[in-house]
Amino acid sequence: MKKHNFSAGPCILPQPVFQKASEAVLNFNDLGLSILEISHRSKDFVEVMETARNLALEHLGLQEKGYKALFLHGGASLQFLMTAYNLLENKAAYLNTGTWSDKAIKEAKVLGEVVEVASSKNENFNFIPKNYSIPSDVDYFHCTSNNTIFGTQLQSFPETNAPLVCDMSSDIFSRQLDFSKFSLIYAGAQKNMGPSGTTLVIIKEDILGKVSRAIPSMLNYKMHIEKDSMFNTPAVFPVYVSMLTLQWLKDLGGISAIEKVNNQKAKILYQEIDRNPLFDGFVVNKEDRSKMNATFNIKKPELKDSFDSLIQEAGISGINGHRSVGGYRASMYNAMPLESVELLVEVMKDFEKHA
Ligand SMILES: *Cc1c(COP(=O)(O)O)cnc(C)c1O
């Protein structure tokens, strides 16, 4: 039986994408070859790479606006360093809203001065700081749009003259934003776009070339742009599966269509967390709640085993909270059907009846 996968990442992908990807492993484009054995320089794969890059820009409304899309190696974690390497000359501003922001700050500090404009670290990141100011003389401002671990999400982004750099690993393509406000967006594929092994980077080209340090080729965005994201062998299969997912999203009606479903999923789950006397949400301010990752706790720890067995019987998988937070975390990425969230809500209601 196919499980209802609420895992935070690597995560659920659309079932038709799994189907097509599995076919391509055996026989890609009727070439009589597997996608796993073809040259990344072959016409068929170059087309995959181009399609994936174009679809990413198209979904974000960034075509012909001076942006380039890249599929790189090293995960979002390498982008913590790479953004600083390419953009940080003197000083950069960072908003610290979670473990991932904290790691990004640590990497940037290797290369320059970091101003932490605000932080919720002392509260284990259970809220989004607001009303901070960004110094006018920074090279860029970095934030994380969705805190995958604690389940908070930025609902708005600050106005600043500095280039806006954002880690959107866990909510890219999930909601409409004015993406042209951002100068650089990066996202590990494995949260909302594809399997692990590739990272999408969207860069406004005019922010590059402003630092004085020498940049090694593999860390140099300009080099990757020049080589059309093929400086070295790209992650052929993850890029292919990402392309399939972006195509799936387009066929569905794009971000605006999926956002409606995402809103509905988050609404019914949070309604139940708030209504059900046996559960508590983790996030302090309701307006900071993430629509991708909902965190909650059982008020009476002695009831945990009985909830866990109900979850298991229902075929629900991957809802244990991150080890640094505990409790439960239901991740509801684009590919998660509304029906799976409805099922989880049913189980929570049943649990209340039988507790
Ligand atoms: C998962 C995650 C990362 C780390 O991604 P890797 O690809 O494993 O390096 C970074 N930022 C956010 C917001 C994440 O959710």
PDB file of C-alpha atoms in Angstrom, residues 4-8 294 296 307-308 311 316-322 326-331 336 344 348:
ATOM      1  CA  HIS A   4       0.679   9.026   3.012  1.00  0.00           C
ATOM      2  CA  ASN A   5       4.102  10.606   3.201  1.00  0.00           C
ATOM      3  CA  PHE A   6       4.373  13.656   5.464  1.00  0.00           C
ATOM      4  CA  SER A   7       8.167  13.564   5.532  1.00  0.00           C
ATOM      5  CA  ALA A   8      10.035  16.888   5.675  1.00  0.00           C
ATOM      6  CA  ALA A 294       2.932  22.162  10.616  1.00  0.00           C
ATOM      7  CA  PHE A 296       2.326  20.166  17.001  1.00  0.00           C
ATOM      8  CA  PHE A 307      -1.720   8.187  18.731  1.00  0.00           C
ATOM      9  CA  ASP A 308       1.307   6.660  17.051  1.00  0.00           C
ATOM     10  CA  ILE A 311      -1.173   6.991  12.652  1.00  0.00           C
ATOM     11  CA  ILE A 316       0.613   7.797   7.572  1.00  0.00           C
ATOM     12  CA  SER A 317       4.384   8.081   7.457  1.00  0.00           C
ATOM     13  CA  GLY A 318       7.036  10.646   8.338  1.00  0.00           C
ATOM     14  CA  ILE A 319       5.267  12.879  10.846  1.00  0.00           C
ATOM     15  CA  ASN A 320       7.715  12.666  13.736  1.00  0.00           C
ATOM     16  CA  GLY A 321       9.089  16.072  14.668  1.00  0.00           C
ATOM     17  CA  HIS A 322      12.700  17.054  14.048  1.00  0.00           C
ATOM     18  CA  GLY A 326      10.217  16.843  19.235  1.00  0.00           C
ATOM     19  CA  GLY A 327       6.487  16.267  18.892  1.00  0.00           C
ATOM     20  CA  TYR A 328       5.063  16.004  15.406  1.00  0.00           C
ATOM     21  CA  ARG A 329       5.668  17.722  12.096  1.00  0.00           C
ATOM     22  CA  ALA A 330       3.342  17.254   9.167  1.00  0.00           C
ATOM     23  CA  SER A 331       4.984  18.443   5.966  1.00  0.00           C
ATOM     24  CA  MET A 336       0.733  16.056  -1.006  1.00  0.00           C
ATOM     25  CA  LEU A 344      -4.601  12.952   9.211  1.00  0.00           C
ATOM     26  CA  MET A 348      -6.674  13.252  15.153  1.00  0.00           C
TER      27      MET A 348
END
